[in-house]
N, CA, C and O atoms as a Maestro MAE file, in Angstrom:
{
 s_m_m2io_version
 :::
 2.0.0
}

f_m_ct {
 s_m_title
 :::
 protein
 m_atom[284] {
  # First column is atom index #
  i_m_mmod_type
  r_m_x_coord
  r_m_y_coord
  r_m_z_coord
  i_m_residue_number
  s_m_chain_name
  s_m_pdb_residue_name
  s_m_pdb_atom_name
  i_m_atomic_number
  :::
  1 25 22.057 -6.798 -31.106 1 A "MET " " N  " 7
  2 3 21.375 -6.077 -30.329 1 A "MET " " CA " 6
  3 2 20.111 -6.661 -29.679 1 A "MET " " C  " 6
  4 15 19.187 -6.608 -30.490 1 A "MET " " O  " 8
  5 25 19.805 -7.103 -28.718 2 A "VAL " " N  " 7
  6 3 18.802 -7.541 -27.831 2 A "VAL " " CA " 6
  7 2 17.892 -6.382 -27.111 2 A "VAL " " C  " 6
  8 15 18.468 -5.487 -26.493 2 A "VAL " " O  " 8
  9 25 16.749 -6.405 -27.183 3 A "LYS " " N  " 7
  10 3 15.768 -5.609 -26.464 3 A "LYS " " CA " 6
  11 2 15.154 -6.082 -25.309 3 A "LYS " " C  " 6
  12 15 14.232 -6.876 -25.126 3 A "LYS " " O  " 8
  13 25 15.766 -5.513 -24.667 4 A "ILE " " N  " 7
  14 3 15.075 -5.999 -23.081 4 A "ILE " " CA " 6
  15 2 14.306 -5.006 -22.357 4 A "ILE " " C  " 6
  16 15 14.938 -4.137 -21.755 4 A "ILE " " O  " 8
  17 25 12.744 -4.998 -22.313 5 A "LEU " " N  " 7
  18 3 11.695 -4.285 -21.750 5 A "LEU " " CA " 6
  19 2 11.835 -2.899 -22.739 5 A "LEU " " C  " 6
  20 15 11.550 -1.809 -22.243 5 A "LEU " " O  " 8
  21 25 12.297 -2.989 -24.193 6 A "GLY " " N  " 7
  22 3 12.164 -1.896 -24.934 6 A "GLY " " CA " 6
  23 2 13.330 -1.310 -25.307 6 A "GLY " " C  " 6
  24 15 13.456 -0.662 -26.347 6 A "GLY " " O  " 8
  25 25 14.267 -1.522 -24.441 7 A "LEU " " N  " 7
  26 3 15.819 -1.177 -24.347 7 A "LEU " " CA " 6
  27 2 16.834 -1.760 -24.966 7 A "LEU " " C  " 6
  28 15 17.098 -2.905 -24.601 7 A "LEU " " O  " 8
  29 25 17.429 -1.316 -25.746 8 A "GLU " " N  " 7
  30 3 18.405 -2.145 -26.686 8 A "GLU " " CA " 6
  31 2 19.738 -2.183 -26.381 8 A "GLU " " C  " 6
  32 15 20.263 -1.082 -26.217 8 A "GLU " " O  " 8
  33 25 20.479 -3.223 -26.251 9 A "THR " " N  " 7
  34 3 21.500 -3.597 -25.463 9 A "THR " " CA " 6
  35 2 22.398 -4.633 -26.134 9 A "THR " " C  " 6
  36 15 21.842 -5.594 -26.666 9 A "THR " " O  " 8
  37 25 23.774 -4.538 -26.167 10 A "GLU " " N  " 7
  38 3 24.406 -5.443 -26.809 10 A "GLU " " CA " 6
  39 2 25.391 -5.879 -25.783 10 A "GLU " " C  " 6
  40 15 26.607 -5.966 -25.954 10 A "GLU " " O  " 8
  41 25 24.684 -6.160 -24.629 11 A "ASN " " N  " 7
  42 3 25.456 -6.916 -23.630 11 A "ASN " " CA " 6
  43 2 25.562 -8.468 -23.492 11 A "ASN " " C  " 6
  44 15 26.387 -9.125 -22.856 11 A "ASN " " O  " 8
  45 25 24.719 -8.799 -24.105 12 A "GLN " " N  " 7
  46 3 24.287 -10.602 -24.435 12 A "GLN " " CA " 6
  47 2 25.698 -11.226 -24.453 12 A "GLN " " C  " 6
  48 15 25.986 -12.053 -23.588 12 A "GLN " " O  " 8
  49 25 26.590 -10.871 -25.396 13 A "GLU " " N  " 7
  50 3 27.735 -11.764 -25.250 13 A "GLU " " CA " 6
  51 2 28.696 -11.796 -23.871 13 A "GLU " " C  " 6
  52 15 29.315 -12.775 -23.454 13 A "GLU " " O  " 8
  53 25 28.646 -10.344 -23.235 14 A "ILE " " N  " 7
  54 3 29.038 -10.209 -22.145 14 A "ILE " " CA " 6
  55 2 28.554 -11.185 -20.621 14 A "ILE " " C  " 6
  56 15 29.159 -11.840 -19.772 14 A "ILE " " O  " 8
  57 25 27.019 -10.784 -20.925 15 A "GLU " " N  " 7
  58 3 26.419 -11.975 -19.921 15 A "GLU " " CA " 6
  59 2 26.871 -13.125 -20.203 15 A "GLU " " C  " 6
  60 15 27.283 -13.746 -19.224 15 A "GLU " " O  " 8
  61 25 26.948 -13.668 -21.246 16 A "GLU " " N  " 7
  62 3 27.181 -15.068 -21.694 16 A "GLU " " CA " 6
  63 2 28.600 -15.440 -20.842 16 A "GLU " " C  " 6
  64 15 28.802 -16.379 -20.072 16 A "GLU " " O  " 8
  65 25 29.443 -14.426 -21.242 17 A "GLU " " N  " 7
  66 3 30.653 -15.118 -20.455 17 A "GLU " " CA " 6
  67 2 30.531 -14.745 -19.115 17 A "GLU " " C  " 6
  68 15 30.937 -15.576 -18.302 17 A "GLU " " O  " 8
  69 25 30.128 -13.828 -18.736 18 A "ILE " " N  " 7
  70 3 30.231 -13.926 -16.936 18 A "ILE " " CA " 6
  71 2 29.482 -15.384 -16.698 18 A "ILE " " C  " 6
  72 15 30.200 -16.188 -16.103 18 A "ILE " " O  " 8
  73 25 28.544 -15.728 -16.953 19 A "ARG " " N  " 7
  74 3 28.034 -16.598 -16.695 19 A "ARG " " CA " 6
  75 2 28.873 -17.967 -16.940 19 A "ARG " " C  " 6
  76 15 28.521 -18.905 -16.224 19 A "ARG " " O  " 8
  77 25 29.699 -18.159 -17.650 20 A "GLU " " N  " 7
  78 3 30.371 -19.072 -18.315 20 A "GLU " " CA " 6
  79 2 31.949 -19.087 -17.167 20 A "GLU " " C  " 6
  80 15 32.509 -20.046 -16.635 20 A "GLU " " O  " 8
  81 25 32.207 -17.914 -17.133 21 A "THR " " N  " 7
  82 3 33.047 -17.820 -15.904 21 A "THR " " CA " 6
  83 2 32.940 -18.175 -14.630 21 A "THR " " C  " 6
  84 15 33.750 -18.768 -13.917 21 A "THR " " O  " 8
  85 25 31.670 -17.689 -14.354 22 A "ALA " " N  " 7
  86 3 31.118 -17.876 -12.853 22 A "ALA " " CA " 6
  87 2 30.793 -19.395 -12.523 22 A "ALA " " C  " 6
  88 15 30.946 -19.825 -11.379 22 A "ALA " " O  " 8
  89 25 30.385 -20.113 -13.461 23 A "LYS " " N  " 7
  90 3 30.156 -21.531 -13.504 23 A "LYS " " CA " 6
  91 2 31.417 -22.355 -13.307 23 A "LYS " " C  " 6
  92 15 31.465 -23.274 -12.489 23 A "LYS " " O  " 8
  93 25 32.639 -21.931 -14.233 24 A "LYS " " N  " 7
  94 3 33.759 -22.501 -13.974 24 A "LYS " " CA " 6
  95 2 34.248 -22.267 -12.758 24 A "LYS " " C  " 6
  96 15 34.711 -23.245 -12.170 24 A "LYS " " O  " 8
  97 25 34.272 -21.169 -12.191 25 A "LEU " " N  " 7
  98 3 34.987 -20.635 -11.000 25 A "LEU " " CA " 6
  99 2 34.344 -21.686 -9.644 25 A "LEU " " C  " 6
  100 15 35.034 -22.066 -8.698 25 A "LEU " " O  " 8
  101 25 32.648 -22.065 -9.879 26 A "LEU " " N  " 7
  102 3 32.092 -22.627 -8.773 26 A "LEU " " CA " 6
  103 2 32.497 -23.952 -8.960 26 A "LEU " " C  " 6
  104 15 33.009 -24.597 -8.046 26 A "LEU " " O  " 8
  105 25 32.267 -24.490 -10.293 27 A "ALA " " N  " 7
  106 3 32.586 -26.010 -10.219 27 A "ALA " " CA " 6
  107 2 34.202 -26.521 -9.996 27 A "ALA " " C  " 6
  108 15 34.436 -27.692 -9.696 27 A "ALA " " O  " 8
  109 25 35.362 -25.447 -10.187 28 A "GLU " " N  " 7
  110 3 36.507 -25.984 -9.932 28 A "GLU " " CA " 6
  111 2 36.797 -25.752 -8.402 28 A "GLU " " C  " 6
  112 15 37.897 -26.079 -7.957 28 A "GLU " " O  " 8
  113 25 35.697 -25.116 -7.468 29 A "LYS " " N  " 7
  114 3 35.926 -24.813 -6.167 29 A "LYS " " CA " 6
  115 2 37.247 -23.510 -5.831 29 A "LYS " " C  " 6
  116 15 38.038 -23.413 -4.893 29 A "LYS " " O  " 8
  117 25 37.032 -22.658 -7.035 30 A "GLN " " N  " 7
  118 3 37.903 -21.428 -6.753 30 A "GLN " " CA " 6
  119 2 37.575 -20.549 -6.255 30 A "GLN " " C  " 6
  120 15 38.403 -19.676 -5.995 30 A "GLN " " O  " 8
  121 25 35.758 -20.340 -5.785 31 A "VAL " " N  " 7
  122 3 35.285 -19.430 -4.983 31 A "VAL " " CA " 6
  123 2 34.293 -20.338 -4.216 31 A "VAL " " C  " 6
  124 15 34.007 -21.523 -4.388 31 A "VAL " " O  " 8
  125 25 33.880 -19.481 -3.369 32 A "ASP " " N  " 7
  126 3 32.495 -19.919 -2.723 32 A "ASP " " CA " 6
  127 2 31.461 -19.297 -3.273 32 A "ASP " " C  " 6
  128 15 30.469 -20.026 -3.238 32 A "ASP " " O  " 8
  129 25 31.221 -18.071 -3.860 33 A "VAL " " N  " 7
  130 3 30.503 -17.578 -3.979 33 A "VAL " " CA " 6
  131 2 30.711 -16.154 -4.915 33 A "VAL " " C  " 6
  132 15 31.740 -15.505 -4.727 33 A "VAL " " O  " 8
  133 25 29.735 -15.695 -5.902 34 A "ILE " " N  " 7
  134 3 30.028 -15.141 -6.765 34 A "ILE " " CA " 6
  135 2 28.663 -14.049 -6.589 34 A "ILE " " C  " 6
  136 15 27.488 -14.412 -6.548 34 A "ILE " " O  " 8
  137 25 29.144 -12.677 -6.502 35 A "ILE " " N  " 7
  138 3 28.111 -11.574 -6.100 35 A "ILE " " CA " 6
  139 2 28.207 -10.849 -7.485 35 A "ILE " " C  " 6
  140 15 29.225 -10.370 -7.983 35 A "ILE " " O  " 8
  141 25 26.756 -10.870 -8.082 36 A "GLY " " N  " 7
  142 3 26.327 -10.110 -9.136 36 A "GLY " " CA " 6
  143 2 24.869 -9.326 -9.368 36 A "GLY " " C  " 6
  144 15 24.284 -8.779 -8.433 36 A "GLY " " O  " 8
  145 25 24.547 -9.337 -10.235 37 A "TYR " " N  " 7
  146 3 22.895 -8.890 -10.634 37 A "TYR " " CA " 6
  147 2 22.044 -9.925 -11.161 37 A "TYR " " C  " 6
  148 15 22.408 -10.890 -11.833 37 A "TYR " " O  " 8
  149 25 20.881 -9.635 -10.793 38 A "THR " " N  " 7
  150 3 19.326 -10.504 -11.614 38 A "THR " " CA " 6
  151 2 18.473 -9.502 -11.585 38 A "THR " " C  " 6
  152 15 18.441 -8.349 -11.156 38 A "THR " " O  " 8
  153 25 17.706 -10.325 -12.221 39 A "THR " " N  " 7
  154 3 16.781 -9.200 -12.844 39 A "THR " " CA " 6
  155 2 15.537 -8.785 -11.351 39 A "THR " " C  " 6
  156 15 15.103 -9.663 -10.606 39 A "THR " " O  " 8
  157 25 15.212 -7.430 -11.236 40 A "GLY " " N  " 7
  158 3 14.656 -7.092 -10.332 40 A "GLY " " CA " 6
  159 2 13.296 -7.117 -9.993 40 A "GLY " " C  " 6
  160 15 12.504 -7.222 -10.929 40 A "GLY " " O  " 8
  161 25 12.973 -7.062 -9.147 41 A "THR " " N  " 7
  162 3 11.273 -7.290 -8.615 41 A "THR " " CA " 6
  163 2 10.410 -6.216 -9.330 41 A "THR " " C  " 6
  164 15 9.217 -6.502 -9.431 41 A "THR " " O  " 8
  165 25 10.736 -5.261 -9.741 42 A "LEU " " N  " 7
  166 3 10.161 -4.075 -10.261 42 A "LEU " " CA " 6
  167 2 10.451 -3.745 -11.696 42 A "LEU " " C  " 6
  168 15 11.656 -3.517 -11.804 42 A "LEU " " O  " 8
  169 25 9.907 -3.645 -12.682 43 A "PRO " " N  " 7
  170 3 10.271 -3.112 -14.241 43 A "PRO " " CA " 6
  171 2 11.591 -2.485 -13.930 43 A "PRO " " C  " 6
  172 15 11.995 -1.974 -12.885 43 A "PRO " " O  " 8
  173 25 12.165 -2.648 -15.090 44 A "LEU " " N  " 7
  174 3 13.528 -1.429 -15.199 44 A "LEU " " CA " 6
  175 2 14.370 -1.742 -14.063 44 A "LEU " " C  " 6
  176 15 15.207 -0.862 -13.858 44 A "LEU " " O  " 8
  177 25 14.408 -2.644 -13.322 45 A "THR " " N  " 7
  178 3 15.413 -2.664 -12.169 45 A "THR " " CA " 6
  179 2 16.583 -3.872 -12.030 45 A "THR " " C  " 6
  180 15 16.309 -4.932 -12.592 45 A "THR " " O  " 8
  181 25 17.629 -3.795 -11.451 46 A "SER " " N  " 7
  182 3 18.353 -5.192 -11.334 46 A "SER " " CA " 6
  183 2 18.437 -4.938 -9.848 46 A "SER " " C  " 6
  184 15 18.416 -3.916 -9.163 46 A "SER " " O  " 8
  185 25 18.574 -6.636 -9.508 47 A "SER " " N  " 7
  186 3 19.060 -6.266 -7.736 47 A "SER " " CA " 6
  187 2 20.484 -7.102 -7.722 47 A "SER " " C  " 6
  188 15 21.073 -7.390 -8.764 47 A "SER " " O  " 8
  189 25 20.937 -7.436 -6.469 48 A "PRO " " N  " 7
  190 3 22.084 -7.885 -6.351 48 A "PRO " " CA " 6
  191 2 21.697 -9.258 -5.998 48 A "PRO " " C  " 6
  192 15 20.613 -9.479 -5.458 48 A "PRO " " O  " 8
  193 25 22.633 -10.297 -6.310 49 A "ILE " " N  " 7
  194 3 22.292 -11.394 -6.088 49 A "ILE " " CA " 6
  195 2 23.647 -12.478 -5.845 49 A "ILE " " C  " 6
  196 15 24.656 -12.429 -6.549 49 A "ILE " " O  " 8
  197 25 23.498 -13.219 -4.982 50 A "MET " " N  " 7
  198 3 24.825 -13.923 -4.331 50 A "MET " " CA " 6
  199 2 24.413 -15.745 -4.629 50 A "MET " " C  " 6
  200 15 23.619 -16.506 -4.076 50 A "MET " " O  " 8
  201 25 25.476 -15.932 -5.861 51 A "ILE " " N  " 7
  202 3 25.219 -17.361 -6.256 51 A "ILE " " CA " 6
  203 2 26.251 -18.300 -5.262 51 A "ILE " " C  " 6
  204 15 27.214 -17.934 -4.589 51 A "ILE " " O  " 8
  205 25 25.787 -19.357 -5.405 52 A "ARG " " N  " 7
  206 3 26.865 -20.279 -4.462 52 A "ARG " " CA " 6
  207 2 26.724 -21.640 -5.081 52 A "ARG " " C  " 6
  208 15 27.244 -22.586 -4.489 52 A "ARG " " O  " 8
  209 25 26.087 -21.844 -6.192 53 A "ASN " " N  " 7
  210 3 25.851 -23.277 -6.879 53 A "ASN " " CA " 6
  211 2 25.858 -23.141 -8.303 53 A "ASN " " C  " 6
  212 15 25.655 -21.965 -8.604 53 A "ASN " " O  " 8
  213 25 25.990 -23.774 -9.147 54 A "GLU " " N  " 7
  214 3 26.510 -23.666 -10.494 54 A "GLU " " CA " 6
  215 2 24.762 -23.733 -11.022 54 A "GLU " " C  " 6
  216 15 24.476 -23.291 -12.135 54 A "GLU " " O  " 8
  217 25 24.013 -24.140 -10.393 55 A "GLU " " N  " 7
  218 3 22.946 -24.463 -10.797 55 A "GLU " " CA " 6
  219 2 22.002 -22.950 -11.007 55 A "GLU " " C  " 6
  220 15 21.027 -22.912 -11.757 55 A "GLU " " O  " 8
  221 25 22.494 -21.728 -10.195 56 A "ASP " " N  " 7
  222 3 21.889 -20.458 -10.010 56 A "ASP " " CA " 6
  223 2 22.243 -19.516 -10.877 56 A "ASP " " C  " 6
  224 15 21.533 -18.523 -11.031 56 A "ASP " " O  " 8
  225 25 23.758 -19.758 -11.782 57 A "VAL " " N  " 7
  226 3 24.491 -19.323 -12.219 57 A "VAL " " CA " 6
  227 2 23.471 -18.468 -13.475 57 A "VAL " " C  " 6
  228 15 23.481 -17.237 -13.489 57 A "VAL " " O  " 8
  229 25 22.645 -19.237 -14.463 58 A "ASP " " N  " 7
  230 3 21.617 -18.514 -15.186 58 A "ASP " " CA " 6
  231 2 20.983 -17.387 -14.776 58 A "ASP " " C  " 6
  232 15 20.444 -16.636 -15.589 58 A "ASP " " O  " 8
  233 25 20.987 -17.135 -13.342 59 A "LYS " " N  " 7
  234 3 20.172 -15.884 -12.728 59 A "LYS " " CA " 6
  235 2 21.064 -14.639 -13.215 59 A "LYS " " C  " 6
  236 15 20.481 -13.612 -13.562 59 A "LYS " " O  " 8
  237 25 21.964 -14.685 -13.235 60 A "LEU " " N  " 7
  238 3 23.003 -13.617 -13.475 60 A "LEU " " CA " 6
  239 2 22.979 -13.030 -14.994 60 A "LEU " " C  " 6
  240 15 23.236 -13.579 -16.066 60 A "LEU " " O  " 8
  241 25 22.543 -11.611 -14.652 61 A "ILE " " N  " 7
  242 3 22.306 -10.852 -15.777 61 A "ILE " " CA " 6
  243 2 23.478 -9.661 -15.747 61 A "ILE " " C  " 6
  244 15 24.233 -9.329 -14.834 61 A "ILE " " O  " 8
  245 25 23.313 -9.090 -17.265 62 A "TRP " " N  " 7
  246 3 24.477 -7.918 -17.369 62 A "TRP " " CA " 6
  247 2 23.812 -7.103 -18.247 62 A "TRP " " C  " 6
  248 15 23.653 -7.409 -19.428 62 A "TRP " " O  " 8
  249 25 23.413 -6.088 -17.755 63 A "ASN " " N  " 7
  250 3 22.645 -4.867 -18.869 63 A "ASN " " CA " 6
  251 2 22.851 -3.591 -18.453 63 A "ASN " " C  " 6
  252 15 23.589 -3.285 -17.516 63 A "ASN " " O  " 8
  253 25 22.190 -2.799 -19.154 64 A "ASN " " N  " 7
  254 3 22.061 -1.244 -18.819 64 A "ASN " " CA " 6
  255 2 21.528 -1.198 -17.632 64 A "ASN " " C  " 6
  256 15 22.010 -0.201 -17.093 64 A "ASN " " O  " 8
  257 25 20.752 -1.753 -16.868 65 A "LEU " " N  " 7
  258 3 20.227 -1.895 -15.774 65 A "LEU " " CA " 6
  259 2 21.097 -2.082 -14.038 65 A "LEU " " C  " 6
  260 15 20.661 -1.954 -12.895 65 A "LEU " " O  " 8
  261 25 22.418 -2.419 -14.564 66 A "CYS " " N  " 7
  262 3 23.471 -3.155 -13.625 66 A "CYS " " CA " 6
  263 2 24.467 -2.024 -13.010 66 A "CYS " " C  " 6
  264 15 25.683 -2.211 -12.954 66 A "CYS " " O  " 8
  265 25 23.719 -0.611 -12.470 67 A "TYR " " N  " 7
  266 3 24.716 0.171 -12.297 67 A "TYR " " CA " 6
  267 2 24.674 0.310 -10.556 67 A "TYR " " C  " 6
  268 15 25.329 1.234 -10.074 67 A "TYR " " O  " 8
  269 25 23.941 -0.563 -9.663 68 A "VAL " " N  " 7
  270 3 24.201 -0.186 -8.296 68 A "VAL " " CA " 6
  271 2 25.492 -0.565 -7.911 68 A "VAL " " C  " 6
  272 15 25.744 -1.709 -8.290 68 A "VAL " " O  " 8
  273 25 26.452 0.002 -7.263 69 A "ASN " " N  " 7
  274 3 27.836 -0.708 -7.054 69 A "ASN " " CA " 6
  275 2 27.675 -1.628 -5.333 69 A "ASN " " C  " 6
  276 15 27.451 -1.264 -4.179 69 A "ASN " " O  " 8
  277 25 27.934 -2.922 -6.008 70 A "LEU " " N  " 7
  278 3 28.102 -4.517 -5.228 70 A "LEU " " CA " 6
  279 2 28.979 -4.105 -4.115 70 A "LEU " " C  " 6
  280 15 28.889 -4.875 -3.158 70 A "LEU " " O  " 8
  281 25 29.804 -3.121 -3.947 71 A "ALA " " N  " 7
  282 3 30.871 -3.084 -2.772 71 A "ALA " " CA " 6
  283 2 30.365 -3.179 -1.764 71 A "ALA " " C  " 6
  284 15 31.038 -3.170 -0.733 71 A "ALA " " O  " 8
  :::
 }
 m_bond[283] {
  # First column is bond index #
  i_m_from
  i_m_to
  i_m_order
  :::
  1 1 2 1
  2 2 3 1
  3 3 4 2
  4 3 5 1
  5 5 6 1
  6 6 7 1
  7 7 8 2
  8 7 9 1
  9 9 10 1
  10 10 11 1
  11 11 12 2
  12 11 13 1
  13 13 14 1
  14 14 15 1
  15 15 16 2
  16 15 17 1
  17 17 18 1
  18 18 19 1
  19 19 20 2
  20 19 21 1
  21 21 22 1
  22 22 23 1
  23 23 24 2
  24 23 25 1
  25 25 26 1
  26 26 27 1
  27 27 28 2
  28 27 29 1
  29 29 30 1
  30 30 31 1
  31 31 32 2
  32 31 33 1
  33 33 34 1
  34 34 35 1
  35 35 36 2
  36 35 37 1
  37 37 38 1
  38 38 39 1
  39 39 40 2
  40 39 41 1
  41 41 42 1
  42 42 43 1
  43 43 44 2
  44 43 45 1
  45 45 46 1
  46 46 47 1
  47 47 48 2
  48 47 49 1
  49 49 50 1
  50 50 51 1
  51 51 52 2
  52 51 53 1
  53 53 54 1
  54 54 55 1
  55 55 56 2
  56 55 57 1
  57 57 58 1
  58 58 59 1
  59 59 60 2
  60 59 61 1
  61 61 62 1
  62 62 63 1
  63 63 64 2
  64 63 65 1
  65 65 66 1
  66 66 67 1
  67 67 68 2
  68 67 69 1
  69 69 70 1
  70 70 71 1
  71 71 72 2
  72 71 73 1
  73 73 74 1
  74 74 75 1
  75 75 76 2
  76 75 77 1
  77 77 78 1
  78 78 79 1
  79 79 80 2
  80 79 81 1
  81 81 82 1
  82 82 83 1
  83 83 84 2
  84 83 85 1
  85 85 86 1
  86 86 87 1
  87 87 88 2
  88 87 89 1
  89 89 90 1
  90 90 91 1
  91 91 92 2
  92 91 93 1
  93 93 94 1
  94 94 95 1
  95 95 96 2
  96 95 97 1
  97 97 98 1
  98 98 99 1
  99 99 100 2
  100 99 101 1
  101 101 102 1
  102 102 103 1
  103 103 104 2
  104 103 105 1
  105 105 106 1
  106 106 107 1
  107 107 108 2
  108 107 109 1
  109 109 110 1
  110 110 111 1
  111 111 112 2
  112 111 113 1
  113 113 114 1
  114 114 115 1
  115 115 116 2
  116 115 117 1
  117 117 118 1
  118 118 119 1
  119 119 120 2
  120 119 121 1
  121 121 122 1
  122 122 123 1
  123 123 124 2
  124 123 125 1
  125 125 126 1
  126 126 127 1
  127 127 128 2
  128 127 129 1
  129 129 130 1
  130 130 131 1
  131 131 132 2
  132 131 133 1
  133 133 134 1
  134 134 135 1
  135 135 136 2
  136 135 137 1
  137 137 138 1
  138 138 139 1
  139 139 140 2
  140 139 141 1
  141 141 142 1
  142 142 143 1
  143 143 144 2
  144 143 145 1
  145 145 146 1
  146 146 147 1
  147 147 148 2
  148 147 149 1
  149 149 150 1
  150 150 151 1
  151 151 152 2
  152 151 153 1
  153 153 154 1
  154 154 155 1
  155 155 156 2
  156 155 157 1
  157 157 158 1
  158 158 159 1
  159 159 160 2
  160 159 161 1
  161 161 162 1
  162 162 163 1
  163 163 164 2
  164 163 165 1
  165 165 166 1
  166 166 167 1
  167 167 168 2
  168 167 169 1
  169 169 170 1
  170 170 171 1
  171 171 172 2
  172 171 173 1
  173 173 174 1
  174 174 175 1
  175 175 176 2
  176 175 177 1
  177 177 178 1
  178 178 179 1
  179 179 180 2
  180 179 181 1
  181 181 182 1
  182 182 183 1
  183 183 184 2
  184 183 185 1
  185 185 186 1
  186 186 187 1
  187 187 188 2
  188 187 189 1
  189 189 190 1
  190 190 191 1
  191 191 192 2
  192 191 193 1
  193 193 194 1
  194 194 195 1
  195 195 196 2
  196 195 197 1
  197 197 198 1
  198 198 199 1
  199 199 200 2
  200 199 201 1
  201 201 202 1
  202 202 203 1
  203 203 204 2
  204 203 205 1
  205 205 206 1
  206 206 207 1
  207 207 208 2
  208 207 209 1
  209 209 210 1
  210 210 211 1
  211 211 212 2
  212 211 213 1
  213 213 214 1
  214 214 215 1
  215 215 216 2
  216 215 217 1
  217 217 218 1
  218 218 219 1
  219 219 220 2
  220 219 221 1
  221 221 222 1
  222 222 223 1
  223 223 224 2
  224 223 225 1
  225 225 226 1
  226 226 227 1
  227 227 228 2
  228 227 229 1
  229 229 230 1
  230 230 231 1
  231 231 232 2
  232 231 233 1
  233 233 234 1
  234 234 235 1
  235 235 236 2
  236 235 237 1
  237 237 238 1
  238 238 239 1
  239 239 240 2
  240 239 241 1
  241 241 242 1
  242 242 243 1
  243 243 244 2
  244 243 245 1
  245 245 246 1
  246 246 247 1
  247 247 248 2
  248 247 249 1
  249 249 250 1
  250 250 251 1
  251 251 252 2
  252 251 253 1
  253 253 254 1
  254 254 255 1
  255 255 256 2
  256 255 257 1
  257 257 258 1
  258 258 259 1
  259 259 260 2
  260 259 261 1
  261 261 262 1
  262 262 263 1
  263 263 264 2
  264 263 265 1
  265 265 266 1
  266 266 267 1
  267 267 268 2
  268 267 269 1
  269 269 270 1
  270 270 271 1
  271 271 272 2
  272 271 273 1
  273 273 274 1
  274 274 275 1
  275 275 276 2
  276 275 277 1
  277 277 278 1
  278 278 279 1
  279 279 280 2
  280 279 281 1
  281 281 282 1
  282 282 283 1
  283 283 284 2
  :::
 }
}
């Protein structure tokens, strides 16, 4: 259980798997961009992010604040 801004979450393992998969897909040139969530500019928010290189994969998050439709 991880606490983010006082909220408990069990999503740490999922977040790590997302990052590993994104890094692999970008490294193998299977995709040009990963669309996901990053920490928002305001407390208790997340924002959409487009990742185009492996160095930025660590910006991806997955928690209870990731609910905005990315489509």
